[in-house]
Short mmCIF file of C-alpha atoms in Angstrom, two decimals:
data_model
loop_
_atom_site.label_atom_id
_atom_site.label_comp_id
_atom_site.label_asym_id
_atom_site.label_seq_id
_atom_site.Cartn_x
_atom_site.Cartn_y
_atom_site.Cartn_z
CA MET X 62 102.77 107.78 -100.46
CA ARG X 63 104.41 109.81 -97.93
CA ILE X 64 107.57 111.55 -99.11
CA ARG X 65 110.69 110.78 -97.00
CA SER X 66 112.89 113.72 -97.94
CA PRO X 67 111.82 116.25 -95.24
CA PRO X 68 112.57 113.83 -92.36
CA ARG X 69 115.79 113.11 -93.90
CA LEU X 70 116.65 116.83 -94.25
CA LEU X 71 115.56 117.29 -90.55
CA GLU X 72 118.13 114.53 -89.65
CA LEU X 73 120.70 116.17 -91.39
CA ALA X 74 119.94 119.46 -89.62
CA GLY X 75 119.89 117.57 -86.34
CA ARG X 76 123.18 116.05 -86.84
CA SER X 77 124.68 119.51 -87.42
CA LEU X 78 123.25 120.47 -84.09
CA LEU X 79 125.37 117.68 -82.36
CA ARG X 80 128.60 119.44 -83.77
CA ASP X 81 127.31 122.78 -82.61
CA GLN X 82 129.13 123.83 -79.49
CA ALA X 83 126.41 126.35 -78.72
CA LEU X 84 123.68 123.72 -78.55
CA THR X 85 121.09 124.75 -75.82
CA ILE X 86 117.92 123.21 -74.38
CA SER X 87 116.06 126.04 -76.06
CA THR X 88 117.31 125.05 -79.38
CA LEU X 89 116.29 121.46 -78.68
CA GLU X 90 112.82 122.52 -77.52
CA GLU X 91 112.15 123.85 -80.98
CA LEU X 92 113.07 120.63 -82.69
CA PRO X 93 110.39 118.54 -84.23
CA THR X 94 109.43 115.44 -81.96
CA GLU X 95 110.14 112.81 -84.56
CA LEU X 96 113.69 113.96 -84.69
CA PHE X 97 114.58 113.14 -81.20
CA PRO X 98 114.92 109.25 -81.33
CA PRO X 99 117.46 109.23 -84.36
CA LEU X 100 119.32 112.19 -82.94
CA PHE X 101 119.53 110.66 -79.47
CA MET X 102 120.79 107.38 -80.97
CA GLU X 103 123.55 109.30 -82.92
CA ALA X 104 124.47 111.17 -79.75
CA PHE X 105 124.72 107.98 -77.74
CA SER X 106 126.76 106.06 -80.18
CA GLY X 107 129.02 108.88 -80.99
CA ARG X 108 129.50 109.64 -77.47
CA HIS X 109 128.46 113.23 -77.52
CA CYS X 110 128.15 113.70 -73.86
CA GLU X 111 127.30 117.20 -73.55
CA ALA X 112 124.55 116.91 -76.16
CA LEU X 113 123.26 113.87 -74.28
CA LYS X 114 122.84 115.79 -71.16
CA LEU X 115 120.76 118.48 -72.88
CA MET X 116 118.71 116.05 -74.86
CA VAL X 117 117.73 114.06 -71.75
CA GLN X 118 116.42 117.25 -70.23
CA ALA X 119 114.49 118.23 -73.32
CA TRP X 120 113.19 114.68 -74.04
CA PRO X 121 109.56 115.14 -75.39
CA PHE X 122 108.15 111.66 -74.13
CA LEU X 123 107.35 110.30 -70.80
CA ARG X 124 109.65 107.32 -71.32
CA LEU X 125 113.33 107.18 -72.33
CA PRO X 126 113.88 103.40 -73.33
CA LEU X 127 117.59 103.27 -72.98
CA GLY X 128 117.78 99.52 -72.41
CA SER X 129 118.37 98.48 -76.09
CA LEU X 130 121.28 100.87 -76.41
CA MET X 131 123.06 99.51 -73.38
CA LYS X 132 124.02 96.22 -75.11
CA ARG X 133 127.67 97.34 -75.24
CA PRO X 134 127.50 100.23 -72.77
CA CYS X 135 129.98 103.07 -72.48
CA PRO X 136 130.15 104.29 -68.91
CA GLU X 137 130.97 107.87 -70.05
CA THR X 138 127.77 108.17 -72.15
CA PHE X 139 125.71 106.45 -69.42
CA GLN X 140 127.06 108.88 -66.96
CA ALA X 141 126.07 111.83 -69.19
CA VAL X 142 122.44 110.49 -69.29
CA LEU X 143 122.50 110.39 -65.53
CA ASP X 144 123.89 113.86 -65.19
CA GLY X 145 121.22 115.07 -67.59
CA LEU X 146 118.69 113.50 -65.34
CA ASP X 147 120.04 115.27 -62.33
CA ALA X 148 118.67 118.67 -63.40
CA LEU X 149 115.20 117.08 -63.53
CA VAL X 150 115.41 114.97 -60.42
CA THR X 151 116.78 117.78 -58.32
CA GLN X 152 114.65 120.48 -60.22
CA ARG X 153 117.62 122.65 -60.70
CA VAL X 154 116.02 123.66 -64.17
CA ARG X 155 112.36 124.48 -65.14
CA LEU X 156 111.67 123.26 -68.73
CA ARG X 157 108.99 124.37 -70.95
CA ARG X 158 107.97 120.93 -72.20
CA TRP X 159 109.44 118.79 -69.58
CA LYS X 160 107.71 115.40 -69.76
CA LEU X 161 110.17 112.60 -68.93
CA GLN X 162 108.98 110.56 -65.99
CA VAL X 163 110.59 107.00 -66.72
CA LEU X 164 114.17 105.99 -67.53
CA ASP X 165 113.65 102.50 -68.81
CA LEU X 166 116.85 100.33 -68.75
CA GLN X 167 114.99 97.01 -69.39
CA ASP X 168 116.29 94.91 -72.08
CA VAL X 169 114.45 95.14 -75.50
CA SER X 170 115.40 94.15 -79.02
CA GLU X 171 118.68 95.67 -80.32
CA ASN X 172 116.93 97.15 -83.37
CA PHE X 173 114.09 98.75 -81.31
CA TRP X 174 115.29 102.25 -81.67
CA MET X 175 115.90 101.89 -85.39
CA VAL X 176 112.42 100.57 -86.06
CA TRP X 177 110.90 103.17 -83.89
CA SER X 178 112.71 105.97 -85.46
CA GLU X 179 111.58 104.86 -88.90
CA VAL X 180 108.14 104.43 -88.04
CA MET X 181 108.09 107.70 -86.20
CA ALA X 182 109.36 109.50 -89.18
CA SER X 183 106.56 108.09 -91.37
CA GLY X 184 104.07 109.34 -88.85
CA CYS X 185 102.52 105.91 -88.08
CA LEU X 186 103.46 105.46 -84.53
CA PRO X 187 101.03 106.42 -81.88
CA ASN X 188 102.61 108.78 -79.30
CA ASP X 189 101.16 106.84 -76.34
CA MET X 190 103.83 104.05 -76.98
CA TRP X 191 106.33 106.40 -75.44
CA ASN X 192 103.91 108.24 -73.10
CA ARG X 193 102.35 105.25 -71.27
CA LYS X 194 102.69 105.58 -67.47
CA PRO X 195 104.07 102.46 -65.60
CA VAL X 196 101.80 103.02 -62.64
CA GLN X 197 100.52 99.33 -62.72
CA HIS X 198 104.19 98.15 -62.24
CA CYS X 199 105.04 100.11 -59.16
CA PRO X 200 102.33 100.42 -56.52
CA ARG X 201 104.22 102.90 -54.38
CA MET X 202 105.07 105.49 -57.16
CA ARG X 203 101.61 107.00 -57.49
CA GLY X 204 101.95 110.71 -57.37
CA GLN X 205 105.04 110.67 -55.30
CA GLN X 206 108.06 111.01 -57.44
CA PRO X 207 108.93 112.79 -60.70
CA LEU X 208 111.21 110.05 -61.94
CA THR X 209 111.18 106.21 -62.08
CA VAL X 210 113.98 104.01 -63.20
CA PHE X 211 113.26 100.52 -64.46
CA VAL X 212 116.02 98.02 -64.73
CA ASP X 213 116.23 94.17 -64.99
CA LEU X 214 119.00 92.72 -62.82
CA CYS X 215 120.99 89.73 -63.48
CA LEU X 216 123.68 89.42 -60.59
CA LYS X 217 125.83 86.72 -61.97
CA ASN X 218 129.27 88.06 -61.08
CA ARG X 219 131.02 88.83 -57.75
CA THR X 220 130.79 92.52 -58.51
CA LEU X 221 128.68 94.81 -60.61
CA ASP X 222 129.81 96.29 -64.11
CA GLU X 223 130.79 99.80 -64.18
CA CYS X 224 127.38 101.06 -65.42
CA LEU X 225 125.36 99.32 -62.75
CA THR X 226 127.82 100.57 -60.14
CA CYS X 227 127.21 104.23 -61.49
CA LEU X 228 123.57 103.68 -61.34
CA PHE X 229 123.31 102.41 -57.89
CA LEU X 230 125.62 104.95 -56.46
CA TRP X 231 123.45 107.70 -58.32
CA VAL X 232 120.26 106.28 -57.00
CA LYS X 233 121.67 105.98 -53.37
CA GLN X 234 122.80 109.56 -53.34
CA ARG X 235 119.46 110.69 -54.43
CA GLU X 236 117.35 108.79 -51.94
CA GLY X 237 113.79 109.99 -51.79
CA LEU X 238 113.99 111.70 -55.24
CA LEU X 239 113.28 108.81 -57.46
CA HIS X 240 112.21 105.11 -57.61
CA LEU X 241 114.44 102.32 -58.63
CA CYS X 242 112.17 99.46 -59.92
CA CYS X 243 113.09 96.08 -61.04
CA LYS X 244 110.50 93.58 -62.38
CA LYS X 245 113.06 90.72 -63.11
CA LEU X 246 115.74 89.84 -60.59
CA LYS X 247 118.25 87.13 -61.13
CA MET X 248 120.77 86.13 -58.50
CA LEU X 249 123.18 83.67 -60.16
CA GLY X 250 126.49 83.96 -58.26
CA MET X 251 126.98 87.27 -56.44
CA PRO X 252 127.71 86.83 -52.68
CA PHE X 253 124.71 87.60 -50.54
CA HIS X 254 126.34 90.58 -48.66
CA ASN X 255 126.64 92.34 -51.98
CA ILE X 256 123.06 91.41 -52.93
CA ARG X 257 121.71 92.68 -49.70
CA ASN X 258 123.11 96.18 -50.42
CA ILE X 259 121.18 96.13 -53.68
CA LEU X 260 117.90 94.93 -52.21
CA LYS X 261 118.03 97.83 -49.89
CA ILE X 262 117.93 100.25 -52.78
CA VAL X 263 115.58 98.59 -55.10
CA ASN X 264 111.80 99.09 -54.61
CA LEU X 265 110.84 95.52 -53.74
CA ASP X 266 107.05 96.09 -54.39
CA CYS X 267 107.92 96.26 -58.13
CA ILE X 268 109.65 92.80 -58.44
CA GLN X 269 107.48 90.32 -60.36
CA GLU X 270 110.05 87.56 -61.19
CA VAL X 271 112.82 86.27 -59.01
CA GLU X 272 115.38 83.51 -59.75
CA VAL X 273 117.76 82.31 -56.97
CA ASN X 274 120.58 80.07 -58.22
CA CYS X 275 123.51 80.80 -56.09
CA ASN X 276 124.28 77.47 -54.14
CA TRP X 277 123.08 78.98 -50.89
CA THR X 278 122.95 77.20 -47.58
CA LEU X 279 119.73 77.38 -45.54
CA PRO X 280 121.15 80.04 -43.16
CA ILE X 281 121.78 82.41 -46.14
CA LEU X 282 118.31 81.66 -47.53
CA ALA X 283 117.05 82.68 -44.04
CA GLU X 284 118.91 86.05 -44.41
CA PHE X 285 117.08 86.57 -47.79
CA THR X 286 113.61 85.79 -46.58
CA PRO X 287 112.66 89.23 -45.09
CA TYR X 288 113.30 90.69 -48.58
CA LEU X 289 111.25 88.06 -50.18
CA GLY X 290 108.22 88.78 -47.93
CA GLN X 291 108.48 92.56 -49.25
CA MET X 292 108.11 91.37 -52.90
CA ARG X 293 104.34 91.54 -52.55
CA ASN X 294 103.56 91.66 -56.23
CA LEU X 295 105.88 88.54 -57.11
CA HIS X 296 104.28 86.27 -59.70
CA ARG X 297 107.27 83.90 -60.48
CA LEU X 298 109.82 82.34 -58.00
CA ILE X 299 112.67 80.05 -59.03
CA LEU X 300 114.79 78.65 -56.22
CA SER X 301 117.63 76.33 -57.03
CA ASP X 302 120.48 74.60 -55.24
CA VAL X 303 119.81 75.38 -51.52
CA ASP X 304 121.61 73.01 -49.23
CA VAL X 305 121.06 72.20 -45.61
CA SER X 306 124.34 72.34 -43.80
CA HIS X 307 125.45 69.26 -41.88
CA TYR X 308 126.06 71.50 -38.88
CA ILE X 309 122.54 72.73 -38.43
CA SER X 310 120.57 70.97 -35.78
CA PRO X 311 116.95 69.76 -36.59
CA GLU X 312 115.58 72.51 -34.42
CA LYS X 313 117.49 75.25 -36.10
CA LYS X 314 116.61 73.80 -39.61
CA LYS X 315 112.91 73.74 -38.63
CA GLU X 316 113.25 77.50 -37.46
CA PHE X 317 114.92 78.48 -40.76
CA VAL X 318 112.30 76.63 -42.78
CA THR X 319 109.52 78.33 -40.87
CA GLN X 320 111.00 81.71 -41.55
CA PHE X 321 111.18 81.01 -45.22
CA THR X 322 107.79 79.35 -45.76
CA SER X 323 105.93 82.01 -43.74
CA GLN X 324 106.95 84.64 -46.22
CA PHE X 325 104.56 82.93 -48.76
CA LEU X 326 101.67 84.29 -46.66
CA LYS X 327 102.52 87.68 -48.09
CA LEU X 328 102.79 86.90 -51.76
CA CYS X 329 99.31 87.27 -52.85
CA TYR X 330 99.97 87.10 -56.60
CA LEU X 331 102.44 84.22 -56.79
CA GLN X 332 101.39 81.91 -59.82
CA LYS X 333 104.62 80.13 -60.81
CA LEU X 334 106.79 78.37 -58.39
CA TYR X 335 110.04 76.35 -59.31
CA MET X 336 112.12 74.60 -56.72
CA ASN X 337 115.08 72.60 -58.01
CA SER X 338 117.73 70.73 -55.81
CA VAL X 339 116.18 72.30 -52.62
CA SER X 340 117.29 69.90 -49.81
CA PHE X 341 115.07 71.32 -46.92
CA LEU X 342 111.80 70.34 -48.54
CA GLU X 343 111.92 66.71 -47.20
CA GLY X 344 109.37 66.33 -44.55
CA HIS X 345 108.46 70.16 -44.68
CA LEU X 346 106.49 70.49 -47.94
CA ASP X 347 103.22 70.89 -45.90
CA GLN X 348 104.74 73.98 -44.22
CA LEU X 349 105.20 75.60 -47.53
CA LEU X 350 101.89 74.46 -49.21
CA SER X 351 99.89 75.76 -46.15
CA CYS X 352 101.26 79.29 -46.63
CA LEU X 353 100.33 79.51 -50.41
CA LYS X 354 97.78 82.23 -50.80
CA THR X 355 97.10 81.90 -54.33
CA SER X 356 96.04 79.28 -56.97
CA LEU X 357 99.19 78.20 -58.78
CA LYS X 358 99.44 77.88 -62.58
CA ILE X 359 103.01 76.30 -62.53
CA LEU X 360 104.58 74.08 -59.87
CA ALA X 361 107.86 72.55 -60.57
CA ILE X 362 109.38 70.60 -57.65
CA THR X 363 112.39 68.89 -59.29
CA ASN X 364 115.51 66.89 -58.11
CA CYS X 365 114.49 67.15 -54.44
CA VAL X 366 114.05 64.38 -51.94
CA LEU X 367 110.46 64.06 -50.71
CA LEU X 368 108.70 61.82 -48.33
CA GLU X 369 105.47 59.87 -49.35
CA SER X 370 103.79 62.22 -46.66
CA ASP X 371 104.93 65.22 -48.71
CA LEU X 372 103.26 63.84 -51.79
CA ARG X 373 99.98 63.39 -49.74
CA HIS X 374 100.15 66.99 -48.63
CA LEU X 375 100.59 67.98 -52.27
CA SER X 376 97.57 66.29 -53.33
CA LYS X 377 95.46 67.98 -50.60
CA CYS X 378 96.80 71.49 -51.25
CA PRO X 379 93.92 73.81 -52.31
CA SER X 380 96.35 75.91 -54.37
CA ILE X 381 97.05 73.33 -56.94
CA ARG X 382 93.45 73.01 -58.25
CA GLN X 383 94.08 75.08 -61.35
CA LEU X 384 97.49 73.90 -62.26
CA LYS X 385 98.52 74.16 -65.93
CA THR X 386 102.11 72.75 -65.41
CA LEU X 387 103.10 70.10 -63.04
CA ASP X 388 106.84 69.01 -63.07
CA LEU X 389 108.17 66.48 -60.72
CA THR X 390 111.32 65.64 -62.66
CA GLY X 391 113.78 63.68 -60.41
CA ILE X 392 111.62 63.06 -57.55
CA ARG X 393 112.18 59.41 -56.60
CA LEU X 394 108.84 57.81 -56.29
CA ALA X 395 109.90 54.17 -56.69
CA ASN X 396 108.82 53.05 -53.17
CA PHE X 397 105.79 55.20 -52.83
CA SER X 398 102.18 54.57 -53.26
CA LEU X 399 101.14 56.70 -56.02
CA VAL X 400 97.51 57.07 -54.86
CA PRO X 401 98.41 60.65 -53.77
CA LEU X 402 99.59 61.32 -57.35
CA GLN X 403 96.52 59.81 -58.80
CA VAL X 404 94.40 62.18 -56.49
CA LEU X 405 96.49 65.15 -57.66
CA LEU X 406 95.93 64.32 -61.20
CA GLU X 407 92.12 63.92 -60.77
CA LYS X 408 92.07 67.46 -59.25
CA VAL X 409 93.90 69.13 -61.93
CA ALA X 410 92.49 67.13 -64.95
CA GLY X 411 90.52 70.08 -66.10
CA THR X 412 93.40 72.60 -66.47
CA LEU X 413 96.66 70.46 -66.75
CA GLU X 414 98.56 71.22 -69.91
CA TYR X 415 102.03 69.97 -69.16
CA LEU X 416 103.04 66.99 -67.13
CA ASP X 417 106.75 66.00 -66.49
CA LEU X 418 107.36 62.79 -64.65
CA ASP X 419 110.96 62.16 -65.95
CA ASP X 420 113.36 60.11 -63.98
CA CYS X 421 111.00 59.42 -60.98
CA GLY X 422 111.96 55.72 -60.98
CA ILE X 423 108.35 54.65 -61.51
CA VAL X 424 108.02 50.88 -62.08
CA ASP X 425 105.47 48.70 -63.71
CA SER X 426 103.57 47.89 -60.57
CA GLN X 427 102.88 51.63 -59.89
CA VAL X 428 101.73 52.76 -63.31
CA ASN X 429 98.19 51.40 -63.29
CA THR X 430 97.44 53.53 -60.30
CA ILE X 431 97.78 56.78 -62.23
CA LEU X 432 96.32 55.59 -65.63
CA PRO X 433 92.52 56.37 -65.11
CA ALA X 434 93.38 59.81 -63.67
CA LEU X 435 95.85 60.52 -66.75
CA SER X 436 93.30 59.44 -69.26
CA ARG X 437 91.03 62.23 -68.09
CA CYS X 438 93.58 64.98 -68.58
CA PHE X 439 92.04 66.22 -71.78
CA GLU X 440 93.81 69.64 -71.90
CA LEU X 441 97.25 67.95 -71.78
CA THR X 442 99.51 69.05 -74.68
CA THR X 443 102.89 67.64 -73.27
CA PHE X 444 103.56 64.60 -71.45
CA SER X 445 107.04 63.48 -70.57
CA PHE X 446 107.71 60.11 -68.82
CA ARG X 447 111.35 59.38 -69.68
CA GLY X 448 113.85 57.57 -67.55
CA ASN X 449 111.35 55.27 -65.76
CA PRO X 450 112.26 51.64 -65.98
CA VAL X 451 108.93 50.19 -67.28
CA SER X 452 108.35 47.28 -69.50
CA MET X 453 107.04 46.89 -73.25
CA ALA X 454 103.74 45.73 -71.86
CA THR X 455 103.24 48.65 -69.50
CA LEU X 456 104.20 51.12 -72.31
CA GLU X 457 101.56 49.66 -74.53
CA ASN X 458 99.03 49.95 -71.77
CA LEU X 459 100.06 53.56 -71.07
CA LEU X 460 99.65 54.36 -74.82
CA CYS X 461 96.22 53.01 -74.83
CA HIS X 462 94.99 55.23 -71.94
CA THR X 463 96.32 58.35 -73.79
CA ILE X 464 94.18 57.57 -76.93
CA ARG X 465 91.47 60.08 -76.17
CA LEU X 466 93.94 62.94 -75.25
CA ASP X 467 93.28 64.84 -78.53
CA ASN X 468 95.39 67.89 -77.56
CA LEU X 469 98.57 65.98 -76.90
CA CYS X 470 101.28 67.68 -79.23
CA LEU X 471 104.46 66.08 -77.66
CA GLU X 472 104.85 62.76 -75.83
CA LEU X 473 108.14 61.47 -74.48
CA TYR X 474 108.40 57.87 -73.34
CA PRO X 475 111.19 55.82 -71.89
CA ALA X 476 112.82 52.99 -73.91
CA PRO X 477 111.27 49.67 -72.84
CA ARG X 478 113.14 47.86 -70.21
CA GLU X 479 113.65 45.01 -72.66
CA SER X 480 116.01 47.27 -74.63
CA TYR X 481 118.76 46.84 -71.98
CA ASP X 482 120.71 43.73 -71.23
CA ALA X 483 121.20 42.33 -67.80
CA GLY X 484 123.95 44.70 -66.96
CA GLY X 485 121.88 47.77 -67.94
CA THR X 486 123.63 48.43 -71.26
CA LEU X 487 121.41 49.53 -74.25
CA CYS X 488 121.12 47.16 -77.13
CA ARG X 489 120.65 49.59 -79.91
CA SER X 490 119.27 47.16 -82.42
CA ARG X 491 116.71 45.83 -79.91
CA PHE X 492 115.67 49.33 -78.92
CA ALA X 493 115.15 50.28 -82.66
CA GLN X 494 113.05 47.10 -83.12
CA LEU X 495 110.90 47.76 -80.00
CA GLY X 496 110.49 51.31 -81.03
CA ALA X 497 109.17 50.50 -84.36
CA GLU X 498 106.70 48.10 -82.75
CA LEU X 499 105.44 50.65 -80.30
CA MET X 500 105.17 53.24 -83.02
CA GLY X 501 103.14 50.75 -85.00
CA ARG X 502 100.78 50.04 -82.17
CA VAL X 503 100.33 53.85 -81.52
CA ARG X 504 99.33 54.36 -85.19
CA ASP X 505 96.83 51.48 -84.95
CA LEU X 506 95.14 53.36 -82.13
CA ARG X 507 95.50 57.09 -83.22
CA GLU X 508 97.52 59.55 -85.18
CA PRO X 509 100.10 61.01 -82.78
CA LYS X 510 101.48 64.49 -83.47
CA ARG X 511 105.07 63.96 -82.00
CA ILE X 512 105.98 61.02 -80.04
CA LEU X 513 109.45 59.85 -79.09
CA PHE X 514 111.00 56.88 -77.01
CA CYS X 515 114.02 57.87 -75.17
CA THR X 516 116.90 55.83 -73.64
CA ASP X 517 118.45 56.66 -70.22
CA TYR X 518 121.43 59.26 -70.35
CA CYS X 519 124.48 57.83 -72.01
CA SER X 520 127.37 57.44 -69.29
CA ARG X 521 129.99 58.89 -71.76
CA CYS X 522 128.38 61.83 -73.35
CA GLY X 523 125.43 62.50 -71.15
CA ASN X 524 122.76 62.47 -73.87
CA ARG X 525 119.91 60.32 -74.65
CA SER X 526 119.17 58.25 -77.75
CA PHE X 527 115.55 58.40 -78.97
CA TYR X 528 113.36 56.67 -81.60
CA ASP X 529 110.99 58.78 -83.70
CA LEU X 530 110.46 57.29 -87.10
CA GLU X 531 113.98 55.87 -86.94
CA LEU X 532 116.83 55.47 -84.30
CA ASP X 533 118.65 58.66 -83.51
CA GLN X 534 121.79 57.70 -81.52
CA CYS X 535 123.60 59.80 -78.91
CA CYS X 536 126.83 61.63 -80.22
CA CYS X 537 129.16 58.74 -78.99
#
């Protein structure tokens, strides 16, 4: 068993250094490597700014993972880290064992440093955990710059917090001396003119995930599109709540949509596409689909208005042949022919794992169209069909067609139409009775892993009631 006393003695010696006004880089360079993480934690939490500057310059690893220490950031200590980095970036000092190449501000577990320090002290941690170079994340940084800063950005307020303001000012003033790389970018409320200033600083090549949920209009989206086209390593795009202004002419709308969809020609790694409440897709989905260059794994088009022709274009798109997730929640299909959806399900039957057709308004006469294709989706693990006004007989038929889908772990079905009275009000006792009957029919056919029959949303509390083994009512 390894004796823990020496590391603890070293920690005590290190702590005394933090109180030593004569602390120098030379002194720090003589310290054992395993002492740096606990000593840095103490300097950061204790706001020993001068010691922090020196420790950053003498940091004996390639990567400094500061993100988990920034949960409750102190602008003064963060500025001290940046001041320490200045000597490296501008090469004002030459250090004997200068290794630091990456300042990592990405979010990790809060106890990351504590666990790392304990494992490092025991001698069980491989050094390459801290010495891995992030070349694969940033194509343009190879051999060009001594320092790369990684940060995940969530722009949810009108202005940046104090630490991010310091970071962006510091990066802007040192243009050409370092890279600012962001793998995950969320835009949740900041005005676009502020976002634009940030996009001009960030290395767009590094961005892999983008979420836009800012209630933009189509003209603002058009302003964002040139930046989207530069995110050439984008894997995941979420776009929500984009409205077409009533003041835009059809010609101008077409121009804006073309500007946006043409950027997808440059996104050669896109695999996950989510579009929610995007009003410009109606009649234009073919423009978007024709510009996709990759095979998507996830496609979610939810709460949008589409034409039947849009559904046909979707069924013919080459980029959907390897889908694992298809989510069409809230797409009104009541008056459509579901033959295109049948064709789509046939194409993805070998890969589809998650299918969501909630609240699509699908009625009895439409269900039979998709049943043969659905019954061949053998990889399906989750199937959700809630909110569609179908009868008891149709549900029984639907359940018969899922009998051979052995991988199904979760099934969500609507309450039978017979559970409601003529005015559309749920009769709870009737729902419980029909739910018990359906559950009994299912068990006669197969042993389900998890199956629920769900009502429409309650007009008072906004929740659904559901039947599993018994009735679980909404909160009101």
